[in-house]
Tab-separated table of N, CA and C in Angstrom:
chain	number	residue	atom	x	y	z
A	1	MET	N	0.837	-1.166	0.000
A	1	MET	CA	0.000	0.000	0.000
A	1	MET	C	0.890	1.240	0.000
A	2	ALA	N	0.542	2.144	-0.891
A	2	ALA	CA	1.314	3.380	-1.017
A	2	ALA	C	0.969	4.325	0.118
A	3	ALA	N	1.948	5.080	0.532
A	3	ALA	CA	1.732	6.067	1.600
A	3	ALA	C	0.880	7.211	1.058
A	4	PRO	N	-0.069	7.669	1.850
A	4	PRO	CA	-0.884	8.803	1.383
A	4	PRO	C	-0.003	10.049	1.220
A	5	LEU	N	-0.387	10.867	0.259
A	5	LEU	CA	0.349	12.095	0.016
A	5	LEU	C	-0.223	13.226	0.877
A	6	MET	N	0.629	14.061	1.360
A	6	MET	CA	0.194	15.243	2.098
A	6	MET	C	1.009	16.403	1.559
A	7	GLY	N	0.368	17.473	1.249
A	7	GLY	CA	1.099	18.630	0.718
A	7	GLY	C	0.217	19.867	0.752
A	8	PHE	N	0.715	20.875	0.181
A	8	PHE	CA	-0.057	22.110	0.095
A	8	PHE	C	0.386	22.862	-1.158
A	9	GLY	N	-0.408	23.815	-1.559
A	9	GLY	CA	-0.088	24.617	-2.739
A	9	GLY	C	-0.771	25.972	-2.641
A	10	PHE	N	-0.544	26.783	-3.609
A	10	PHE	CA	-1.138	28.113	-3.654
A	10	PHE	C	-1.722	28.310	-5.036
A	11	TYR	N	-2.939	28.761	-5.090
A	11	TYR	CA	-3.524	29.065	-6.384
A	11	TYR	C	-3.970	30.520	-6.389
A	12	GLY	N	-4.211	31.047	-7.521
A	12	GLY	CA	-4.597	32.445	-7.649
A	12	GLY	C	-3.553	33.264	-8.387
A	13	MET	N	-2.464	32.647	-8.787
A	13	MET	CA	-1.408	33.371	-9.489
A	13	MET	C	-1.880	33.883	-10.848
A	14	SER	N	-2.910	33.287	-11.402
A	14	SER	CA	-3.394	33.752	-12.703
A	14	SER	C	-3.931	35.175	-12.613
A	15	GLN	N	-4.303	35.629	-11.422
A	15	GLN	CA	-4.813	36.982	-11.236
A	15	GLN	C	-3.683	38.016	-11.167
A	16	LEU	N	-2.454	37.560	-10.958
A	16	LEU	CA	-1.325	38.471	-10.810
A	16	LEU	C	-1.121	39.326	-12.055
A	17	SER	N	-1.330	38.754	-13.221
A	17	SER	CA	-1.100	39.502	-14.467
A	17	SER	C	-2.081	40.656	-14.639
A	18	THR	N	-3.228	40.587	-13.987
A	18	THR	CA	-4.222	41.662	-14.117
A	18	THR	C	-4.053	42.737	-13.049
A	19	LEU	N	-3.128	42.536	-12.112
A	19	LEU	CA	-2.973	43.476	-10.998
A	19	LEU	C	-2.665	44.907	-11.440
A	20	PRO	N	-1.701	45.141	-12.342
A	20	PRO	CA	-1.433	46.536	-12.732
A	20	PRO	C	-2.657	47.244	-13.325
A	21	ALA	N	-3.380	46.561	-14.184
A	21	ALA	CA	-4.565	47.181	-14.794
A	21	ALA	C	-5.642	47.449	-13.752
A	22	ARG	N	-5.850	46.486	-12.858
A	22	ARG	CA	-6.855	46.691	-11.811
A	22	ARG	C	-6.430	47.813	-10.872
A	23	ALA	N	-5.162	47.867	-10.524
A	23	ALA	CA	-4.666	48.917	-9.635
A	23	ALA	C	-4.848	50.288	-10.285
A	24	SER	N	-4.520	50.390	-11.574
A	24	SER	CA	-4.686	51.658	-12.292
A	24	SER	C	-6.135	52.096	-12.323
A	25	THR	N	-7.005	51.162	-12.636
A	25	THR	CA	-8.431	51.476	-12.723
A	25	THR	C	-8.980	51.937	-11.374
A	26	HIS	N	-8.660	51.203	-10.330
A	26	HIS	CA	-9.181	51.569	-9.002
A	26	HIS	C	-8.607	52.896	-8.525
A	27	PHE	N	-7.314	53.133	-8.736
A	27	PHE	CA	-6.709	54.380	-8.306
A	27	PHE	C	-7.323	55.554	-9.056
A	28	GLN	N	-7.535	55.381	-10.361
A	28	GLN	CA	-8.156	56.428	-11.170
A	28	GLN	C	-9.560	56.743	-10.659
A	29	GLU	N	-10.357	55.717	-10.405
A	29	GLU	CA	-11.721	55.920	-9.908
A	29	GLU	C	-11.712	56.633	-8.559
A	30	CYS	N	-10.797	56.240	-7.690
A	30	CYS	CA	-10.706	56.869	-6.367
A	30	CYS	C	-10.186	58.293	-6.465
A	31	LEU	N	-9.276	58.555	-7.412
A	31	LEU	CA	-8.784	59.917	-7.618
A	31	LEU	C	-9.897	60.851	-8.069
A	32	VAL	N	-10.745	60.380	-8.968
A	32	VAL	CA	-11.856	61.205	-9.446
A	32	VAL	C	-12.710	61.652	-8.262
A	33	ILE	N	-12.992	60.739	-7.364
A	33	ILE	CA	-13.831	61.062	-6.206
A	33	ILE	C	-13.107	61.973	-5.228
A	34	SER	N	-11.884	61.607	-4.844
A	34	SER	CA	-11.192	62.395	-3.820
A	34	SER	C	-10.782	63.774	-4.345
A	35	MET	N	-10.408	63.878	-5.605
A	35	MET	CA	-10.058	65.186	-6.160
A	35	MET	C	-11.295	66.062	-6.337
A	36	SER	N	-12.446	65.436	-6.524
A	36	SER	CA	-13.687	66.206	-6.585
A	36	SER	C	-13.952	66.901	-5.254
A	37	VAL	N	-13.706	66.193	-4.164
A	37	VAL	CA	-13.879	66.773	-2.832
A	37	VAL	C	-12.875	67.913	-2.633
A	38	ALA	N	-11.630	67.708	-3.066
A	38	ALA	CA	-10.620	68.765	-2.957
A	38	ALA	C	-11.022	69.977	-3.789
A	39	ALA	N	-11.579	69.756	-4.980
A	39	ALA	CA	-12.025	70.865	-5.828
A	39	ALA	C	-13.148	71.640	-5.153
A	40	ASP	N	-14.030	70.951	-4.433
A	40	ASP	CA	-15.092	71.642	-3.691
A	40	ASP	C	-14.511	72.571	-2.627
A	41	VAL	N	-13.491	72.097	-1.916
A	41	VAL	CA	-12.831	72.914	-0.888
A	41	VAL	C	-12.201	74.145	-1.524
A	42	ILE	N	-11.548	73.951	-2.661
A	42	ILE	CA	-10.899	75.059	-3.364
A	42	ILE	C	-11.930	76.072	-3.840
A	43	LEU	N	-13.050	75.588	-4.380
A	43	LEU	CA	-14.098	76.509	-4.836
A	43	LEU	C	-14.661	77.328	-3.688
A	44	LEU	N	-14.879	76.698	-2.551
A	44	LEU	CA	-15.379	77.447	-1.391
A	44	LEU	C	-14.406	78.542	-0.983
A	45	GLU	N	-13.118	78.229	-0.999
A	45	GLU	CA	-12.141	79.262	-0.648
A	45	GLU	C	-12.124	80.374	-1.688
A	46	ALA	N	-12.184	80.012	-2.971
A	46	ALA	CA	-12.202	81.030	-4.031
A	46	ALA	C	-13.418	81.936	-3.869
A	47	GLN	N	-14.572	81.342	-3.580
A	47	GLN	CA	-15.781	82.145	-3.368
A	47	GLN	C	-15.613	83.076	-2.169
A	48	SER	N	-14.934	82.602	-1.130
A	48	SER	CA	-14.755	83.447	0.058
A	48	SER	C	-13.861	84.645	-0.238
A	49	GLN	N	-13.024	84.558	-1.274
A	49	GLN	CA	-12.165	85.682	-1.642
A	49	GLN	C	-12.893	86.723	-2.482
A	50	LEU	N	-14.014	86.343	-3.078
A	50	LEU	CA	-14.800	87.278	-3.888
A	50	LEU	C	-15.770	88.015	-2.965
A	51	VAL	N	-15.360	89.180	-2.547
A	51	VAL	CA	-16.175	89.985	-1.624
A	51	VAL	C	-16.461	91.332	-2.271
A	52	PRO	N	-17.488	92.035	-1.843
A	52	PRO	CA	-17.778	93.355	-2.421
A	52	PRO	C	-16.530	94.244	-2.447
A	53	GLY	N	-16.273	94.813	-3.621
A	53	GLY	CA	-15.097	95.647	-3.806
A	53	GLY	C	-13.863	94.854	-4.219
A	54	HIS	N	-13.949	93.559	-4.205
A	54	HIS	CA	-12.812	92.701	-4.570
A	54	HIS	C	-13.341	91.519	-5.385
A	55	GLY	N	-13.725	91.788	-6.640
A	55	GLY	CA	-14.186	90.732	-7.520
A	55	GLY	C	-15.649	90.343	-7.346
A	56	TYR	N	-16.384	91.110	-6.558
A	56	TYR	CA	-17.792	90.769	-6.298
A	56	TYR	C	-18.615	92.024	-6.499
A	57	ASP	N	-19.345	92.084	-7.606
A	57	ASP	CA	-20.228	93.225	-7.837
A	57	ASP	C	-21.685	92.780	-7.743
A	58	THR	N	-22.058	91.834	-8.611
A	58	THR	CA	-23.455	91.373	-8.626
A	58	THR	C	-23.630	90.048	-7.898
A	59	GLY	N	-22.547	89.335	-7.668
A	59	GLY	CA	-22.625	88.020	-7.051
A	59	GLY	C	-22.710	86.897	-8.066
A	60	LEU	N	-22.841	87.238	-9.358
A	60	LEU	CA	-22.972	86.205	-10.390
A	60	LEU	C	-21.738	85.301	-10.422
A	61	LEU	N	-20.560	85.894	-10.436
A	61	LEU	CA	-19.342	85.089	-10.465
A	61	LEU	C	-19.223	84.250	-9.198
A	62	HIS	N	-19.438	84.846	-8.073
A	62	HIS	CA	-19.373	84.143	-6.785
A	62	HIS	C	-20.288	82.924	-6.778
A	63	ASP	N	-21.505	83.117	-7.252
A	63	ASP	CA	-22.524	82.062	-7.170
A	63	ASP	C	-22.436	81.031	-8.295
A	64	SER	N	-21.672	81.324	-9.337
A	64	SER	CA	-21.682	80.416	-10.490
A	64	SER	C	-20.359	79.687	-10.708
A	65	LEU	N	-19.429	79.792	-9.783
A	65	LEU	CA	-18.184	79.031	-9.921
A	65	LEU	C	-18.475	77.537	-9.829
A	66	VAL	N	-17.894	76.783	-10.744
A	66	VAL	CA	-18.105	75.330	-10.772
A	66	VAL	C	-16.792	74.624	-11.059
A	67	LYS	N	-16.775	73.342	-10.762
A	67	LYS	CA	-15.668	72.464	-11.143
A	67	LYS	C	-16.196	71.511	-12.192
A	68	ASN	N	-15.339	71.133	-13.105
A	68	ASN	CA	-15.703	70.153	-14.130
A	68	ASN	C	-14.563	69.172	-14.305
A	69	LEU	N	-14.890	67.893	-14.297
A	69	LEU	CA	-13.916	66.857	-14.586
A	69	LEU	C	-13.654	66.908	-16.086
A	70	VAL	N	-12.407	67.152	-16.471
A	70	VAL	CA	-12.124	67.298	-17.899
A	70	VAL	C	-11.289	66.177	-18.475
A	71	GLU	N	-10.514	65.511	-17.651
A	71	GLU	CA	-9.688	64.440	-18.199
A	71	GLU	C	-9.406	63.411	-17.127
A	72	VAL	N	-9.548	62.171	-17.531
A	72	VAL	CA	-9.160	61.069	-16.663
A	72	VAL	C	-8.234	60.185	-17.491
A	73	ALA	N	-6.968	60.271	-17.182
A	73	ALA	CA	-5.966	59.439	-17.850
A	73	ALA	C	-4.866	59.215	-16.831
A	74	LEU	N	-4.739	57.993	-16.354
A	74	LEU	CA	-3.817	57.742	-15.248
A	74	LEU	C	-2.406	58.208	-15.576
A	75	ALA	N	-1.989	58.046	-16.813
A	75	ALA	CA	-0.640	58.493	-17.164
A	75	ALA	C	-0.528	60.005	-17.016
A	76	GLY	N	-1.601	60.706	-17.349
A	76	GLY	CA	-1.578	62.160	-17.264
A	76	GLY	C	-2.169	62.682	-15.982
A	77	GLY	N	-3.096	61.996	-15.405
A	77	GLY	CA	-3.709	62.414	-14.155
A	77	GLY	C	-5.204	62.566	-14.250
A	78	VAL	N	-5.754	63.105	-13.190
A	78	VAL	CA	-7.178	63.423	-13.098
A	78	VAL	C	-7.246	64.934	-12.965
A	79	PHE	N	-7.947	65.590	-13.864
A	79	PHE	CA	-7.953	67.043	-13.908
A	79	PHE	C	-9.359	67.614	-13.789
A	80	TYR	N	-9.465	68.645	-12.985
A	80	TYR	CA	-10.704	69.408	-12.850
A	80	TYR	C	-10.427	70.842	-13.282
A	81	THR	N	-11.371	71.430	-14.012
A	81	THR	CA	-11.269	72.860	-14.291
A	81	THR	C	-12.128	73.590	-13.278
A	82	LEU	N	-11.753	74.811	-13.003
A	82	LEU	CA	-12.518	75.690	-12.122
A	82	LEU	C	-12.859	76.910	-12.957
A	83	SER	N	-14.153	77.169	-13.137
A	83	SER	CA	-14.559	78.279	-14.000
A	83	SER	C	-16.012	78.638	-13.720
A	84	SER	N	-16.524	79.526	-14.569
A	84	SER	CA	-17.930	79.909	-14.490
A	84	SER	C	-18.471	80.056	-15.901
A	85	ASP	N	-19.488	79.273	-16.225
A	85	ASP	CA	-20.128	79.419	-17.535
A	85	ASP	C	-21.047	80.631	-17.554
A	86	ALA	N	-21.662	80.929	-16.431
A	86	ALA	CA	-22.621	82.040	-16.361
A	86	ALA	C	-21.916	83.390	-16.374
A	87	ALA	N	-20.774	83.484	-15.719
A	87	ALA	CA	-20.015	84.740	-15.672
A	87	ALA	C	-18.802	84.565	-16.583
A	88	GLU	N	-18.991	84.859	-17.864
A	88	GLU	CA	-17.940	84.614	-18.845
A	88	GLU	C	-16.689	85.443	-18.576
A	89	TYR	N	-16.789	86.452	-17.761
A	89	TYR	CA	-15.661	87.327	-17.444
A	89	TYR	C	-14.798	86.783	-16.305
A	90	TRP	N	-15.072	85.560	-15.857
A	90	TRP	CA	-14.338	85.003	-14.723
A	90	TRP	C	-12.834	85.032	-14.951
A	91	ALA	N	-12.387	84.730	-16.186
A	91	ALA	CA	-10.944	84.704	-16.478
A	91	ALA	C	-10.344	86.101	-16.387
A	92	ASP	N	-11.098	87.124	-16.771
A	92	ASP	CA	-10.605	88.501	-16.650
A	92	ASP	C	-10.394	88.879	-15.191
A	93	VAL	N	-11.312	88.443	-14.342
A	93	VAL	CA	-11.191	88.734	-12.912
A	93	VAL	C	-10.034	87.931	-12.313
A	94	GLU	N	-9.823	86.725	-12.778
A	94	GLU	CA	-8.732	85.881	-12.280
A	94	GLU	C	-7.374	86.353	-12.792
A	95	PHE	N	-7.235	86.463	-14.104
A	95	PHE	CA	-5.929	86.684	-14.722
A	95	PHE	C	-5.618	88.130	-15.076
A	96	GLY	N	-6.620	88.981	-15.071
A	96	GLY	CA	-6.427	90.369	-15.468
A	96	GLY	C	-6.835	90.587	-16.916
A	97	HIS	N	-6.821	91.854	-17.331
A	97	HIS	CA	-7.229	92.178	-18.698
A	97	HIS	C	-6.807	93.601	-19.050
A	98	LEU	N	-6.813	93.863	-20.349
A	98	LEU	CA	-6.558	95.221	-20.810
A	98	LEU	C	-7.797	96.059	-20.584
A	99	GLN	N	-7.588	97.254	-20.111
A	99	GLN	CA	-8.712	98.164	-19.886
A	99	GLN	C	-8.868	99.088	-21.090
A	100	ALA	N	-9.971	99.817	-21.134
A	100	ALA	CA	-10.278	100.685	-22.271
A	100	ALA	C	-9.164	101.702	-22.538
A	101	ASP	N	-8.494	102.148	-21.478
A	101	ASP	CA	-7.427	103.150	-21.659
A	101	ASP	C	-6.091	102.530	-22.071
A	102	GLY	N	-6.062	101.196	-22.284
A	102	GLY	CA	-4.856	100.513	-22.713
A	102	GLY	C	-3.983	99.995	-21.588
A	103	SER	N	-4.326	100.315	-20.351
A	103	SER	CA	-3.538	99.808	-19.222
A	103	SER	C	-3.982	98.382	-18.891
A	104	PHE	N	-3.115	97.683	-18.204
A	104	PHE	CA	-3.414	96.302	-17.837
A	104	PHE	C	-3.812	96.243	-16.370
A	105	TRP	N	-4.986	95.678	-16.116
A	105	TRP	CA	-5.430	95.432	-14.740
A	105	TRP	C	-5.019	94.005	-14.393
A	106	PRO	N	-4.277	93.784	-13.293
A	106	PRO	CA	-3.630	92.485	-13.058
A	106	PRO	C	-4.525	91.343	-12.582
A	107	GLY	N	-5.731	91.569	-12.215
A	107	GLY	CA	-6.591	90.478	-11.760
A	107	GLY	C	-6.449	90.225	-10.275
A	108	TYR	N	-7.392	89.441	-9.752
A	108	TYR	CA	-7.396	89.135	-8.319
A	108	TYR	C	-6.743	87.792	-7.999
A	109	HIS	N	-6.632	86.904	-8.967
A	109	HIS	CA	-6.008	85.585	-8.788
A	109	HIS	C	-6.668	84.780	-7.659
A	110	TYR	N	-7.978	84.909	-7.548
A	110	TYR	CA	-8.726	84.235	-6.486
A	110	TYR	C	-8.703	82.713	-6.628
A	111	LEU	N	-8.735	82.199	-7.846
A	111	LEU	CA	-8.665	80.749	-8.042
A	111	LEU	C	-7.239	80.234	-7.835
A	112	SER	N	-6.270	80.936	-8.383
A	112	SER	CA	-4.864	80.528	-8.213
A	112	SER	C	-4.491	80.490	-6.737
A	113	GLN	N	-4.913	81.511	-6.006
A	113	GLN	CA	-4.605	81.559	-4.570
A	113	GLN	C	-5.300	80.425	-3.824
A	114	ALA	N	-6.536	80.154	-4.203
A	114	ALA	CA	-7.271	79.075	-3.532
A	114	ALA	C	-6.604	77.722	-3.791
A	115	VAL	N	-6.133	77.497	-5.024
A	115	VAL	CA	-5.430	76.255	-5.337
A	115	VAL	C	-4.134	76.186	-4.537
A	116	GLU	N	-3.363	77.256	-4.559
A	116	GLU	CA	-2.088	77.285	-3.835
A	116	GLU	C	-2.310	77.071	-2.334
A	117	ASN	N	-3.315	77.712	-1.774
A	117	ASN	CA	-3.596	77.584	-0.340
A	117	ASN	C	-4.060	76.192	0.045
A	118	ASN	N	-4.488	75.415	-0.934
A	118	ASN	CA	-5.025	74.080	-0.653
A	118	ASN	C	-4.177	72.967	-1.248
A	119	ARG	N	-2.900	73.234	-1.460
A	119	ARG	CA	-2.015	72.177	-1.971
A	119	ARG	C	-2.023	70.965	-1.055
A	120	VAL	N	-2.014	71.194	0.235
A	120	VAL	CA	-2.027	70.079	1.191
A	120	VAL	C	-3.318	69.275	1.027
A	121	THR	N	-4.427	69.954	0.782
A	121	THR	CA	-5.713	69.275	0.564
A	121	THR	C	-5.644	68.380	-0.668
A	122	VAL	N	-5.015	68.858	-1.730
A	122	VAL	CA	-4.893	68.083	-2.968
A	122	VAL	C	-4.005	66.856	-2.734
A	123	PHE	N	-2.869	67.053	-2.058
A	123	PHE	CA	-1.990	65.914	-1.776
A	123	PHE	C	-2.667	64.908	-0.845
A	124	ALA	N	-3.423	65.411	0.124
A	124	ALA	CA	-4.151	64.510	1.022
A	124	ALA	C	-5.218	63.729	0.252
A	125	ALA	N	-5.850	64.378	-0.721
A	125	ALA	CA	-6.859	63.690	-1.539
A	125	ALA	C	-6.206	62.584	-2.363
A	126	ALA	N	-5.012	62.837	-2.896
A	126	ALA	CA	-4.302	61.805	-3.660
A	126	ALA	C	-3.917	60.640	-2.747
A	127	ALA	N	-3.457	60.952	-1.543
A	127	ALA	CA	-3.097	59.894	-0.591
A	127	ALA	C	-4.326	59.084	-0.195
A	128	GLU	N	-5.453	59.751	-0.005
A	128	GLU	CA	-6.690	59.047	0.332
A	128	GLU	C	-7.121	58.140	-0.817
A	129	ALA	N	-6.982	58.615	-2.051
A	129	ALA	CA	-7.323	57.787	-3.217
A	129	ALA	C	-6.441	56.547	-3.263
A	130	TRP	N	-5.167	56.716	-2.960
A	130	TRP	CA	-4.243	55.577	-2.953
A	130	TRP	C	-4.641	54.581	-1.869
A	131	ARG	N	-4.972	55.095	-0.675
A	131	ARG	CA	-5.384	54.228	0.437
A	131	ARG	C	-6.665	53.475	0.093
A	132	LEU	N	-7.640	54.180	-0.484
A	132	LEU	CA	-8.906	53.538	-0.848
A	132	LEU	C	-8.706	52.482	-1.935
A	133	SER	N	-7.892	52.800	-2.940
A	133	SER	CA	-7.688	51.832	-4.020
A	133	SER	C	-6.938	50.601	-3.509
A	134	ALA	N	-6.020	50.800	-2.570
A	134	ALA	CA	-5.322	49.644	-1.978
A	134	ALA	C	-6.308	48.768	-1.215
A	135	GLY	N	-7.257	49.385	-0.513
A	135	GLY	CA	-8.285	48.618	0.193
A	135	GLY	C	-9.163	47.822	-0.752
A	136	ILE	N	-9.494	48.425	-1.891
A	136	ILE	CA	-10.306	47.722	-2.892
A	136	ILE	C	-9.526	46.518	-3.434
A	137	LEU	N	-8.244	46.726	-3.745
A	137	LEU	CA	-7.416	45.616	-4.245
A	137	LEU	C	-7.283	44.514	-3.207
A	138	ASP	N	-7.118	44.885	-1.939
A	138	ASP	CA	-7.041	43.879	-0.871
A	138	ASP	C	-8.318	43.045	-0.830
A	139	ALA	N	-9.459	43.720	-0.893
A	139	ALA	CA	-10.741	43.006	-0.841
A	139	ALA	C	-10.914	42.106	-2.060
A	140	GLU	N	-10.530	42.612	-3.236
A	140	GLU	CA	-10.623	41.791	-4.450
A	140	GLU	C	-9.732	40.561	-4.350
A	141	SER	N	-8.515	40.782	-3.878
A	141	SER	CA	-7.568	39.666	-3.766
A	141	SER	C	-8.088	38.609	-2.812
A	142	ALA	N	-8.623	39.034	-1.690
A	142	ALA	CA	-9.168	38.081	-0.720
A	142	ALA	C	-10.316	37.292	-1.335
A	143	ALA	N	-11.175	37.980	-2.094
A	143	ALA	CA	-12.313	37.300	-2.720
A	143	ALA	C	-11.846	36.325	-3.807
A	144	MET	N	-10.834	36.742	-4.576
A	144	MET	CA	-10.335	35.874	-5.650
A	144	MET	C	-9.640	34.640	-5.095
A	145	LEU	N	-8.878	34.844	-4.048
A	145	LEU	CA	-8.109	33.735	-3.500
A	145	LEU	C	-8.969	32.813	-2.667
A	146	GLY	N	-9.988	33.333	-2.040
A	146	GLY	CA	-10.890	32.517	-1.246
A	146	GLY	C	-10.177	31.592	-0.284
A	147	GLY	N	-9.183	32.069	0.332
A	147	GLY	CA	-8.414	31.226	1.243
A	147	GLY	C	-7.046	30.934	0.679
A	148	GLY	N	-6.939	30.802	-0.632
A	148	GLY	CA	-5.667	30.681	-1.305
A	148	GLY	C	-4.902	29.377	-1.116
A	149	LEU	N	-5.136	28.660	-0.063
A	149	LEU	CA	-4.378	27.432	0.152
A	149	LEU	C	-5.237	26.225	-0.225
A	150	MET	N	-4.604	25.267	-0.823
A	150	MET	CA	-5.335	24.094	-1.273
A	150	MET	C	-4.592	22.851	-0.756
A	151	LYS	N	-5.320	21.946	-0.176
A	151	LYS	CA	-4.726	20.683	0.275
A	151	LYS	C	-4.655	19.725	-0.903
A	152	LEU	N	-3.568	19.011	-0.989
A	152	LEU	CA	-3.415	17.997	-2.048
A	152	LEU	C	-3.773	16.636	-1.537
């Protein structure tokens, strides 16, 4: 009579080849969400800088600032624009413009300042996206492996 065999093995290696694509997809999805929250914080700060006598006349620009997701490409990043469709002059107030007398008015730079003041918020949002995507990958891996060890 032959001796019974006892051993162990690991299965689930076939999923390893899909890890980079899954990691990219999850990180991108999490970046879209976390950067959206960061863009909201930046917009609130930009709006707080638009006060009567400083970029706020009618309130149209203040009330119509929006963020828009414009590009999602992991190699290039996740990008949001900050602008106003209703107040088409938003760029003039931000960046400055030529006046009727030919002089240049330099602008208030309310969006640029809000972005600069919230760099830590943007980096924290990227770190949160990385943490969330790692959690998703961990959960997927656990589900795929289902224990991972197989008795022979």
